[in-house]
XYZ file of C-alpha atoms in Angstrom:
622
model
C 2.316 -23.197 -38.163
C 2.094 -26.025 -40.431
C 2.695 -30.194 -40.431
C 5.019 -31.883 -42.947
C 6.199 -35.398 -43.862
C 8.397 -37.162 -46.197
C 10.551 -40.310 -47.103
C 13.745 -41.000 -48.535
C 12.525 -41.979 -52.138
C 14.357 -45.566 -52.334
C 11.400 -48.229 -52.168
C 11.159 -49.979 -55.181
C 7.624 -49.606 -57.393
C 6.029 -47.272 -55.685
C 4.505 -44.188 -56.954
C 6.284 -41.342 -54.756
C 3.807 -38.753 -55.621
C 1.139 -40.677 -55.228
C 2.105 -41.558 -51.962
C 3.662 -38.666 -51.056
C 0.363 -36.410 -51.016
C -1.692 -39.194 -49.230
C 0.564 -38.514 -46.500
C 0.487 -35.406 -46.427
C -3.209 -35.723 -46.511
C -3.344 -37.222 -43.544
C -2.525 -34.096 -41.569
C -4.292 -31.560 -43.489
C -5.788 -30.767 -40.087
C -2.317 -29.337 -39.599
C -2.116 -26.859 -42.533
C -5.986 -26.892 -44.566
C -4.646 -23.416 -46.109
C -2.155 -25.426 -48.542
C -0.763 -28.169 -49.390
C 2.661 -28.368 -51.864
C 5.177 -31.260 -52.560
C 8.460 -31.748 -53.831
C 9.656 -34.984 -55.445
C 12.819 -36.274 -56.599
C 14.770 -39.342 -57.254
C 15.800 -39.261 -53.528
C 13.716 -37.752 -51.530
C 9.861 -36.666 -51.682
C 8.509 -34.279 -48.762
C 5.009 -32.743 -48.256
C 3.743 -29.983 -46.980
C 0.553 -28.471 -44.876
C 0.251 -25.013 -44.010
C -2.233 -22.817 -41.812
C -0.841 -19.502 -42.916
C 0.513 -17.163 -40.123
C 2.841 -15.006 -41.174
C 3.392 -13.695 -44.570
C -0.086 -15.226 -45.785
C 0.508 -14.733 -49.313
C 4.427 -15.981 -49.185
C 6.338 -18.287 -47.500
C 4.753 -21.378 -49.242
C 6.466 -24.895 -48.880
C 8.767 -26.363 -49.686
C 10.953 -23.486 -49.712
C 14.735 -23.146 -51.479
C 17.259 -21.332 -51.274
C 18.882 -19.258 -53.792
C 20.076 -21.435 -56.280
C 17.846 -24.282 -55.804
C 20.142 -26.601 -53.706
C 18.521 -27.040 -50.578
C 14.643 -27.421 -49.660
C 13.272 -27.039 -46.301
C 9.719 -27.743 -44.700
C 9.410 -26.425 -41.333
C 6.149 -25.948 -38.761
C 6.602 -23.630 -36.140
C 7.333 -20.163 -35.462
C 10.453 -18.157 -35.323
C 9.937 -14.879 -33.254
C 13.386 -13.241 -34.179
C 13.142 -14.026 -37.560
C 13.498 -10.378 -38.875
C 16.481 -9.603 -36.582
C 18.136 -12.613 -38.079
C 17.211 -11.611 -41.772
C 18.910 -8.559 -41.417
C 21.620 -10.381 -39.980
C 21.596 -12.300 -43.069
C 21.114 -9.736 -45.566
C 24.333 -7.710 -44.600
C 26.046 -11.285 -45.077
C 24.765 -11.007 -48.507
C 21.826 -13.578 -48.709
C 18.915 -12.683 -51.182
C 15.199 -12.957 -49.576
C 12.309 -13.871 -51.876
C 10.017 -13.693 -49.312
C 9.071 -12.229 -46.218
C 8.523 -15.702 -43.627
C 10.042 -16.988 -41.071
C 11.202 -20.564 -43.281
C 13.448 -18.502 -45.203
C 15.407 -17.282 -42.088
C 16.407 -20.769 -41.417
C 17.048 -22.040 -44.979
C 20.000 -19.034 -45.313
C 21.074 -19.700 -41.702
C 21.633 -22.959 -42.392
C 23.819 -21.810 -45.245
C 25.779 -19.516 -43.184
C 25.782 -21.454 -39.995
C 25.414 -24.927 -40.733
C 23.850 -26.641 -37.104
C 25.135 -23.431 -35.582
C 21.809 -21.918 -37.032
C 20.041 -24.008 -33.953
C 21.977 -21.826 -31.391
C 20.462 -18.467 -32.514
C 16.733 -19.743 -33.589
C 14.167 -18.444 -30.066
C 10.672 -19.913 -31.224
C 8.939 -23.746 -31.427
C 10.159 -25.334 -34.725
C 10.755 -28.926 -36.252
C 12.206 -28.701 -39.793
C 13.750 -30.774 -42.580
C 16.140 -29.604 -45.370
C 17.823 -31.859 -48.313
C 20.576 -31.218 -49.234
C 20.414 -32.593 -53.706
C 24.199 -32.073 -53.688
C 25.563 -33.794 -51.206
C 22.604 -36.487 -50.557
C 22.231 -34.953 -47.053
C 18.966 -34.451 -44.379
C 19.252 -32.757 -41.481
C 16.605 -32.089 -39.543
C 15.877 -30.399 -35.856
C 13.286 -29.688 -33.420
C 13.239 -27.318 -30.669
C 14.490 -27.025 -27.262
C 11.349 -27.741 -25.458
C 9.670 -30.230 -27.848
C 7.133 -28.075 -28.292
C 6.634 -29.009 -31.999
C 6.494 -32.855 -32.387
C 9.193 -34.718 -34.690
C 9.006 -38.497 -35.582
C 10.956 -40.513 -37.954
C 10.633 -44.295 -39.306
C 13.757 -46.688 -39.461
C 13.576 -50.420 -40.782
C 16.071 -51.499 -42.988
C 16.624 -48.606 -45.759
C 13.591 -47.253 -45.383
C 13.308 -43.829 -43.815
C 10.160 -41.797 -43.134
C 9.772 -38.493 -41.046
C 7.811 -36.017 -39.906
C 5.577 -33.936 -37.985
C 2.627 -36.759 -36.939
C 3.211 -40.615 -36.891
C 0.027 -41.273 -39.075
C 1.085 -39.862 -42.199
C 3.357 -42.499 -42.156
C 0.542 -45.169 -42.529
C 0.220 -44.186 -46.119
C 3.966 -45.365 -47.072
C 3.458 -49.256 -48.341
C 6.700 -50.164 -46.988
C 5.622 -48.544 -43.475
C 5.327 -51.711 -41.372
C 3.319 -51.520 -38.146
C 3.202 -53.412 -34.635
C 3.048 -52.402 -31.256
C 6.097 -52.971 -28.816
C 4.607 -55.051 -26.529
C 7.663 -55.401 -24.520
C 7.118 -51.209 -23.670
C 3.251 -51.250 -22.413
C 4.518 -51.659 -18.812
C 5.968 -48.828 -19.000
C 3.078 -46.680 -20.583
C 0.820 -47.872 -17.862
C 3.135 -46.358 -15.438
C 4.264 -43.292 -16.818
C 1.090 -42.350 -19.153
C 4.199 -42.561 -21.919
C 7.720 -43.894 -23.089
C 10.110 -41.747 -20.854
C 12.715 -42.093 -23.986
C 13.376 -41.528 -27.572
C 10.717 -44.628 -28.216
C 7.366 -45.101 -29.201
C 4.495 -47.717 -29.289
C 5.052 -47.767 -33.123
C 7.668 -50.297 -33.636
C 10.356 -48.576 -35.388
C 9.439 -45.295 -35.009
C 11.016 -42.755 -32.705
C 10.972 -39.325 -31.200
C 13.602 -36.298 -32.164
C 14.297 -35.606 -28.669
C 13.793 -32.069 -27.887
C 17.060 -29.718 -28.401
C 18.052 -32.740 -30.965
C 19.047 -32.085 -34.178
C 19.294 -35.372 -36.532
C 21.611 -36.294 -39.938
C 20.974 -38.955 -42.468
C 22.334 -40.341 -45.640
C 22.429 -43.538 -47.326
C 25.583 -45.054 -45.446
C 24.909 -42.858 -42.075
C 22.128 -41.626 -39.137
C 23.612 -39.658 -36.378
C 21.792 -37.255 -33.827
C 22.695 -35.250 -31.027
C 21.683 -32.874 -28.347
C 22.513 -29.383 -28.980
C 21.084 -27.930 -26.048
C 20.498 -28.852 -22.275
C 19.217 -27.265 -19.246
C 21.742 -26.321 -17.037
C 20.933 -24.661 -13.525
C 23.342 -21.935 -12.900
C 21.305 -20.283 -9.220
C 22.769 -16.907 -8.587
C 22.353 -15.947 -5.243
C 22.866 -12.319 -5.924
C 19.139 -10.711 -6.157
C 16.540 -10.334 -3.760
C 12.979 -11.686 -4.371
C 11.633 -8.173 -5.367
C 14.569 -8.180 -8.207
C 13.897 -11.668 -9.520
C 10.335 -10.302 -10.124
C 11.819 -7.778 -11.658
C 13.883 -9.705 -14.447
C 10.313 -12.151 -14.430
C 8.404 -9.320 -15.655
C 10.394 -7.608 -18.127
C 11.395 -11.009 -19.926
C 8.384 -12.673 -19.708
C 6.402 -9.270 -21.098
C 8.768 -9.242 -24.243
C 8.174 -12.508 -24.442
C 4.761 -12.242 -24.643
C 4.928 -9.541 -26.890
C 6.914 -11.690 -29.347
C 4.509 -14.372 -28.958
C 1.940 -11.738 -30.089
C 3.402 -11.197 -33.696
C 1.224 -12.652 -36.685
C -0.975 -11.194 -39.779
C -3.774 -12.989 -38.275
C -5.748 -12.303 -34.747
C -3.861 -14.077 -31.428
C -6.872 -15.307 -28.459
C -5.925 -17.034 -25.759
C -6.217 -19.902 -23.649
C -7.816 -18.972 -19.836
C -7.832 -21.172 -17.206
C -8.513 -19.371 -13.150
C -4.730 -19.850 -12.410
C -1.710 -17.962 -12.595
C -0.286 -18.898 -15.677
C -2.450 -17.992 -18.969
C -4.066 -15.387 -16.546
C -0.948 -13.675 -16.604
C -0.229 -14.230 -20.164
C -3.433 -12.806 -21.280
C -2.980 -9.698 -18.720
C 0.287 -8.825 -20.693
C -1.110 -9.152 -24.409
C -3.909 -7.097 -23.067
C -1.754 -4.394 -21.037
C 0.529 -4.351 -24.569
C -2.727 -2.463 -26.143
C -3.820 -6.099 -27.773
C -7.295 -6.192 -26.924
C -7.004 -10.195 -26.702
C -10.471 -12.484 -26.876
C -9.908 -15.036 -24.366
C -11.550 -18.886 -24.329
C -12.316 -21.354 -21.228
C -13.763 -24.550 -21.153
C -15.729 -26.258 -18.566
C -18.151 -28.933 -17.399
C -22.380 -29.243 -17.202
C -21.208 -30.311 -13.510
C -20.662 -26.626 -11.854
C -18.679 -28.171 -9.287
C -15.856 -29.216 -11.719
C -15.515 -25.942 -14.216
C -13.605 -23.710 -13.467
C -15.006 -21.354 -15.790
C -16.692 -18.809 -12.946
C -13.190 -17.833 -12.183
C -12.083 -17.831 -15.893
C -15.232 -15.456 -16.703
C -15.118 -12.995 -13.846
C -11.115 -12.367 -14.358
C -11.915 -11.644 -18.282
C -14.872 -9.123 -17.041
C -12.525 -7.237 -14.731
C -9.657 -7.043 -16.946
C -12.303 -5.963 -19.603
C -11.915 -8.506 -22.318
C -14.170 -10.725 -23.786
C -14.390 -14.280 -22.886
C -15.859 -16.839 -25.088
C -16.476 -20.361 -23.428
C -18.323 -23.272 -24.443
C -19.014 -26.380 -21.636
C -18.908 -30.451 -22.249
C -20.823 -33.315 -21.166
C -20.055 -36.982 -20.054
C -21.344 -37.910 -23.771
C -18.875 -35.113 -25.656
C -15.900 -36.355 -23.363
C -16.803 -40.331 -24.227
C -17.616 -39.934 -27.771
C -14.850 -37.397 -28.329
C -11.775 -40.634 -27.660
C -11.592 -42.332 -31.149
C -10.411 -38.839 -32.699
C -9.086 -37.449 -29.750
C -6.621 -40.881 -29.600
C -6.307 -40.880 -33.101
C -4.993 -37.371 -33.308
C -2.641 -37.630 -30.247
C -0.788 -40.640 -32.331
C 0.361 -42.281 -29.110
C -1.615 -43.510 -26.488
C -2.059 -40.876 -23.459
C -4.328 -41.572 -20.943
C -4.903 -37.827 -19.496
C -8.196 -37.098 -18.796
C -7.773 -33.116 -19.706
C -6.955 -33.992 -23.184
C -10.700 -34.243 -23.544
C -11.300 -30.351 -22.227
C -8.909 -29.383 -24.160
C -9.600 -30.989 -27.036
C -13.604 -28.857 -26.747
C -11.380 -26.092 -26.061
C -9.523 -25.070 -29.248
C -12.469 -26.343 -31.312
C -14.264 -24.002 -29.978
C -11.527 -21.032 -30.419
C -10.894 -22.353 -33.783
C -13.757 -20.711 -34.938
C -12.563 -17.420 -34.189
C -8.914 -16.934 -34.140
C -6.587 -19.231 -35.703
C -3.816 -18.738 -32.833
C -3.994 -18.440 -29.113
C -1.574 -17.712 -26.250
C -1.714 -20.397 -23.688
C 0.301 -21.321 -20.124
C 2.324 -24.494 -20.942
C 5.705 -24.349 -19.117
C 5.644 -22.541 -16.053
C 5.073 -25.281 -13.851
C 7.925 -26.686 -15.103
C 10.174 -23.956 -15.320
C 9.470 -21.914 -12.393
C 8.375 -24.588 -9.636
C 4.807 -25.184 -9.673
C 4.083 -28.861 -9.188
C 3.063 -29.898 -5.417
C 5.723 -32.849 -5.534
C 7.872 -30.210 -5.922
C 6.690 -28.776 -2.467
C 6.955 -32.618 -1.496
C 10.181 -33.042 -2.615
C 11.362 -29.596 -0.811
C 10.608 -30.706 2.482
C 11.902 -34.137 2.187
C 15.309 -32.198 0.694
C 15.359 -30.222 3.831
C 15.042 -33.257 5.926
C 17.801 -35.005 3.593
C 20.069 -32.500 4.324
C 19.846 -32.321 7.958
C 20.172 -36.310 8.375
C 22.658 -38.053 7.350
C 22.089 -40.953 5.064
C 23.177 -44.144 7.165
C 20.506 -42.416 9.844
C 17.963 -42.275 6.911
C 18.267 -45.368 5.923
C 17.929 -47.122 9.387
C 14.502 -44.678 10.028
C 12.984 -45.736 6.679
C 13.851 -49.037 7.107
C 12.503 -49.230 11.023
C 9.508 -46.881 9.296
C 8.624 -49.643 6.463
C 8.114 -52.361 8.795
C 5.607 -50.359 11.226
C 1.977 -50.228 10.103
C 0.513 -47.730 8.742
C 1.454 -44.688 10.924
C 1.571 -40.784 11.000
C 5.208 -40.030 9.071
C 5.891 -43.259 7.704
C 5.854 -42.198 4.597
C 8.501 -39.321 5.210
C 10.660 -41.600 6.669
C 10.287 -44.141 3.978
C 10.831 -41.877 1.005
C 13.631 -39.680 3.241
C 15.660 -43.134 2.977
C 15.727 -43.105 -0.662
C 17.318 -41.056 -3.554
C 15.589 -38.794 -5.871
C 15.434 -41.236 -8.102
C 13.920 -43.978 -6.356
C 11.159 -41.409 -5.103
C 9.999 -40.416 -8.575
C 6.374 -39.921 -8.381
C 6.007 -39.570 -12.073
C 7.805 -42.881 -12.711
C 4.341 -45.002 -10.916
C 2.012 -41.716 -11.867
C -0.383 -44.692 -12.529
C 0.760 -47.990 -11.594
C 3.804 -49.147 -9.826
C 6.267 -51.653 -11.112
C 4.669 -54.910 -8.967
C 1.270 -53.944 -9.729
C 1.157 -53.495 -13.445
C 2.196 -57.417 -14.310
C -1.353 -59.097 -12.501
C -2.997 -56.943 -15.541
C -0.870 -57.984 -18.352
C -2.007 -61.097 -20.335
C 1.748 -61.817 -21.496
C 4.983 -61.719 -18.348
C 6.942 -58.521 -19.222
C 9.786 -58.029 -17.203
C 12.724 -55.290 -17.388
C 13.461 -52.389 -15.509
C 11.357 -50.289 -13.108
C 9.916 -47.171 -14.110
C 12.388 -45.932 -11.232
C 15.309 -47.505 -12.991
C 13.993 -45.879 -16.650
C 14.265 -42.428 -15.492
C 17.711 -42.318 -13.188
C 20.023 -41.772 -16.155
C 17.909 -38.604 -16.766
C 18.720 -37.737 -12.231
C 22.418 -39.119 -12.887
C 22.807 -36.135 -15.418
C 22.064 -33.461 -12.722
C 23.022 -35.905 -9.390
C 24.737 -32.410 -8.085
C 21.766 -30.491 -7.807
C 19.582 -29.616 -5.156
C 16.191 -32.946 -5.001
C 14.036 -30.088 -6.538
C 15.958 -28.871 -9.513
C 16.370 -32.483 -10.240
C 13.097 -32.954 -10.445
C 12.241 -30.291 -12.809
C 14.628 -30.840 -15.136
C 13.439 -34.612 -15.158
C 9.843 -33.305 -15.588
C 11.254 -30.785 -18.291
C 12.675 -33.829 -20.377
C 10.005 -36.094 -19.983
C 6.492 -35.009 -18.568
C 6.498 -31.785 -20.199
C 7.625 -32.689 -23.509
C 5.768 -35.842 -23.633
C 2.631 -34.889 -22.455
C 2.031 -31.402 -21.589
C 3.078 -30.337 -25.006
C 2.184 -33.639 -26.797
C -1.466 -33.002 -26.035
C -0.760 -29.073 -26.440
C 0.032 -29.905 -29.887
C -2.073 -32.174 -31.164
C -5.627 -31.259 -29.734
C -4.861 -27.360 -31.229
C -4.083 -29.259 -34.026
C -6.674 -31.166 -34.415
C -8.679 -28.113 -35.064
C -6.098 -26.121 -37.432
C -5.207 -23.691 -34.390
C -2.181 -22.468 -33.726
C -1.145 -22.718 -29.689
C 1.813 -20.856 -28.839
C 3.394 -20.771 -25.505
C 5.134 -17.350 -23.964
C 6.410 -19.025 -20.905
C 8.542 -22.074 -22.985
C 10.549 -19.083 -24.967
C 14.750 -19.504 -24.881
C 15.331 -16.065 -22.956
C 13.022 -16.965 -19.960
C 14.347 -20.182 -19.967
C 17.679 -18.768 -18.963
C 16.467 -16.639 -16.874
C 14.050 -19.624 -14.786
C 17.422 -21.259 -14.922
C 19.586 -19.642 -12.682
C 16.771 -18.907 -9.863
C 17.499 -20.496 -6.540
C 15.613 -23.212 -5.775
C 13.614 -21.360 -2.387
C 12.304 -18.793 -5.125
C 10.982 -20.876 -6.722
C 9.369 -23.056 -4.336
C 9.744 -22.561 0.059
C 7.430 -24.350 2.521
C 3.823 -24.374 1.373
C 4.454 -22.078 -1.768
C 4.436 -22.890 -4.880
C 6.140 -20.478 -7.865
C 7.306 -18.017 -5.632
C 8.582 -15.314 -8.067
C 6.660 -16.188 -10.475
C 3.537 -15.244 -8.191
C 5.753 -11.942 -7.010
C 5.772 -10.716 -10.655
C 2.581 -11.756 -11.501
C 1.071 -10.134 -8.233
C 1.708 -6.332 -9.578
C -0.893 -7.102 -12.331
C -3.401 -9.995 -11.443
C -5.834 -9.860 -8.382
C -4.704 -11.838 -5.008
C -7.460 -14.812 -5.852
C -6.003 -15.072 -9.386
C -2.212 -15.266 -8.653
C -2.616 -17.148 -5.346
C -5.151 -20.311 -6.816
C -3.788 -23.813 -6.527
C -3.357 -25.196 -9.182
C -5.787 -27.183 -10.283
C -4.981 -28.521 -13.888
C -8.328 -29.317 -15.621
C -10.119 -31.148 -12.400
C -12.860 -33.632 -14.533
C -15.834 -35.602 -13.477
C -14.893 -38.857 -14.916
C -14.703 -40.593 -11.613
C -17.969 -40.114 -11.508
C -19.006 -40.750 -14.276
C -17.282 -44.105 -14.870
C -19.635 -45.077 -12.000
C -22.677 -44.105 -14.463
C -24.314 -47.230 -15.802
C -24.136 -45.918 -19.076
C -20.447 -45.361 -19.175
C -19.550 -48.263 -17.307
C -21.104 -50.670 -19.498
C -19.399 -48.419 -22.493
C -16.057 -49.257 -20.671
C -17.055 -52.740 -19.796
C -17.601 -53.833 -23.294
C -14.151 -52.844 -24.093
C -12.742 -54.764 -21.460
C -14.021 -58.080 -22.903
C -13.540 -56.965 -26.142
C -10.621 -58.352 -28.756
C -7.960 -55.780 -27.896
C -8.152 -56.394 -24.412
C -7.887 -60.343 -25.017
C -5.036 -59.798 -27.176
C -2.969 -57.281 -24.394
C -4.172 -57.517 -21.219
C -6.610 -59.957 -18.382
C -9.930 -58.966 -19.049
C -11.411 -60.464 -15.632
C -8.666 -58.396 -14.172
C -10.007 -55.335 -16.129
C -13.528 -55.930 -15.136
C -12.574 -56.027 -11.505
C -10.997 -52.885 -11.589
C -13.549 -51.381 -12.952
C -16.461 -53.194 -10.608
C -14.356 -51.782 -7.343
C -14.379 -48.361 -8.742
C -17.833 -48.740 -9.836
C -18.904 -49.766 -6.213
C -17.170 -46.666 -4.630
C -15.002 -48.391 -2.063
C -11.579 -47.248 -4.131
C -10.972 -44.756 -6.888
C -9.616 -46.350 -9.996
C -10.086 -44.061 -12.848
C -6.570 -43.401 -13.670
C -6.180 -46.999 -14.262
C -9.352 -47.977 -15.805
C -8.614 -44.814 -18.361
C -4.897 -45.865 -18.897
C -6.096 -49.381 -20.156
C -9.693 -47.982 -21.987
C -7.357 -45.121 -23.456
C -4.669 -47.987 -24.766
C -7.511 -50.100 -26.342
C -9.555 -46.993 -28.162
C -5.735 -45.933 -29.917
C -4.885 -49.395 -30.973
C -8.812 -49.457 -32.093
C -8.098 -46.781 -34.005
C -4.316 -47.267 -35.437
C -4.133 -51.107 -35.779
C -8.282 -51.988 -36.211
C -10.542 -52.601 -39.130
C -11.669 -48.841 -39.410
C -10.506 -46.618 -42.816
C -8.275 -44.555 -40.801
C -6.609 -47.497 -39.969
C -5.489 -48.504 -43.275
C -2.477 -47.733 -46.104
C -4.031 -46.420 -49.377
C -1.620 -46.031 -51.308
């Protein structure tokens, strides 16, 4: 687990190695075990390693046999040895025992066909000296983040979008023509970023550059494939046994693996089968001074009866407030989700024991256990039954009643997956965002920015299109951005068991009423987890990480913390600061909740604070 960066070594009068380890500086938080460079008169690349696997190996940048190519990667491979012996009988020579070297002599036998056989989180570069060549990839899932830098000739990459800020020809400005749709979504549904000229590697993306060319593709896509063949009892079945070897995989390192423990399903059941492996796992929870949002009574007494320990620390309204500037500043782009915070206290807290941790990112996603998916379930159901002309005319007939019992069924029955999108207005919705916006922005709704992403899977069934829409977009963008970046920001490792290739394909072909049917939620997922967690354990909503910053943000103290922001510079420059006041002064008064707005806007204005302000992290020094 490590961060990299480099740039295509073409910008006239600059010192490349100069600037090359300033970047690479800037996410020591990533790797503080190491830091190595390679320079050229092409291309320079850095990189930051928290050692893993193979501690006293498998340093970076790594080459290959005769000194051709170079690769930096972060992530993890777990079937790294079966590959290397796969490797060695083709006749490649090892000079170490890591998981980098796998893909450096795949990529020499398989070319991008390497990406077909890799099962781990990874984001990687290798140059090619001969040929003048980069490729680079990232994962399936996202899970390990991958930016790159395009203006003119210049071309920067790499793991976080602030080592970029050291490069003097790195320009920056904010694409003010996307913050509609940040306030909507909590993020850019797409390849694009705040950062003007900067963009994501897509998950399952590989990418190819050289001085007359950039291509990149897709090399993998979800594909739901439901086989109707196996009773409930049998899909728990297949659950367990490839989610347990998952787990065990997950499991391999020379250093001790914790893990992440919330009261639900998920990491309860990850840590259960570490622990019932014969790892005897320390576990870490997280929770507020206010007893009635912390979870961590359910976290504690689950550790006690499985018998491991459980190490938890708690936060206050002052941590979670004076925690942003960092917390924004390592997340790179703007994201307004209040369980950042948490779980930012979280790994810094594990991070002084273990230096990798299991966690429950994924299963939502994969297996069905979202309520909108138990929303979108029924209204499929009703969809089905009615045709669409009849649908139409009752949400039509529907929208011009008053409010009434049902209208809202009828209204959203009347309209396509697509149109419904929750996630596409999570936080505002298209006509309300512009009153707030001190320039007129107009362009598509958020509805309209995620259909192509429905139009890919139109065939399926309204809840498989939703989770494959959350799988491209909400998961990857925020459940694993934050993932990333607050373990991260404290040199831990996070892996996640659930987001491995082999349950993937197995999540895949599960019919849509096992994974969710009338009021449940995860329905095989809870069958296979039910053999080895108590009732309370694999039967708790889901609750995410509730927070008390609705209350708090009607605390004088944080109010007026909020307030000032509102009439301060960066809020004059974006957005209607009487209109930001307002919202705040309704929430404060208790007659509406508006904390996910107020924290969408406060959250915009402490990144930009932080990436575009006066403040030393701020600026280029090379």
């Amino acid at each position: 687990m490590c961060g990299f960066t480099g740039f295509i070594n073409n910008t006239p009068g600059i010192d490349a190695q100069r600037v090359i380890e300033l970047m690479g500086d800037r996410i020591r938080h990533r790797g503080p075990d190491d830091a190595t460079y390679y320079v050229d008169d092409d291309v320079a690349l850095a990189h930051r390693r928290l050692s893993i696997i193979d501690l006293e190996g498998g340093r970076q940048p790594m080459f290959n046999e005769d000194g051709n190519l170079v690769i930096v990667f972060n992530g993890e491979i777990y079937n790294y040895q079966e590959l290397r012996e796969e490797l060695v009988a083709a006749g490649h020579v090892f000079a170490t025992h890591s998981d980098t070297e796998t893909i450096l002599h795949g990529f020499e036998q398989w070319g991008r066909g390497v990406l077909d056989r890799l099962r781990g989180m990874f984001a990687f570069a290798i140059w090619d000296k001969r040929e003048k060549k980069l490729f680079g990839a990232r994962d399936i899932f996202g899970i390990k983040p991958y930016y790159y830098y395009r203006a003119g000739s210049t071309f920067l990459f790499g793991s976080e979008i602030k080592s970029f800020l050291d490069h003097p020809a790195f320009k920056k400005s904010v694409v003010r023509e996307r913050i509609p749709d940040y306030l909507s979504y909590e993020y850019l549904p797409d390849n694009k970023t705040l950062f003007r000229d900067v963009f994501k590697l897509m998950p399952g993306s590989w990418f190819e550059w050289t001085a007359d060319s950039f291509v990149t593709e897709r090399y993998y896509d979800y594909t739901f494939k439901p086989d109707e063949s196996l009773t409930l009892e049998q899909w728990a079945d297949r659950i367990e046994d490839v989610f347990t070897k998952s787990v065990d995989a997950h499991m391999i390192a020379d250093v001790e693996v914790g893990g992440f423990l919330s009261s639900g399903v998920d990491s309860s059941y990850a840590v259960e089968r570490a622990y019932s492996a014969g790892t005897n796992i320390r576990t870490f929870s997280v929770g507020y001074e206010e007893e009635q949002y912390s979870e961590l009574s359910y976290a504690q007494s689950f550790s006690e009866e499985l018998g491991v320990e459980n190490i938890a620390n708690k936060i206050s309204a002052d941590d979670f407030f004076d925690a942003m500037p960092d917390i924004q500043y390592y997340m790179d782009e703007p994201l307004p989700n209040p369980a950042e915070n948490p779980l930012y206290f979280l790994a810094e807290n594990a991070a002084k024991h273990v230096k990798v941790v299991l966690s429950g990112e994924g299963a939502d996603e994969l297996f069905g256990g979202y309520p909108n998916y138990l929303a979108e379930d029924h209204l499929g159901r009703y969809c089905e039954r009615v045709p669409r002309g009849v649908r139409k005319v009752a949400g039509a007939v529907a929208g011009a009643l008053p409010a009434v019992k049902g209208k809202h069924f009828l209204t959203h029955g009347a309209m396509e997956p697509w149109e419904r999108f929750s996630r596409a207005d999570y936080v505002f919705e298209n006509e309300d965002r512009q009153q707030y916006l001190r320039d007129k922005i107009t362009g598509p709704t958020p509805q309209e920015g995620s259909k192509p992403y429905f139009d890919h899977v139109a065939g399926l069934d309204a809840v498989s299109q939703l989770q494959y829409v959350d799988m491209q977009t909400w998961m990857a963008f925020d459940i694993l951005l934050k993932a990333d970046r607050m373990s991260m920001a404290h040199s831990l490792e996070l892996r996640v068991p659930f987001l491995d290739r082999e349950v993937l394909e197995l999540a895949l072909t599960i019919p849509a009423r096992y994974r969710v049917a009338n009021d449940e939620s995860k329905v095989a997922l809870r069958r296979a987890a039910a053999r080895h967690l108590p009732e309370r354990v694999y039967n708790k909503e889901k609750l995410g990480f509730p927070s008390p910053l609705a209350v708090w943000l009607r605390d004088d103290k944080f109010y007026n913390r909020v307030k000032d922001a509102f009439e301060g510079p960066v809020a004059q420059e974006f957005f209607v600061p009487e209109k930001l006041v307002e919202l705040l002064d309704e929430h404060k008064s208790g007659r509406v909740s508006n904390m996910q707005k107020i924290w969408s806007f406060y959250t915009f204005i402490v990144w930009y604070e932080e990436f575009f302000g006066e403040g030393e992290r701020a600026q280029c020094r090379a």
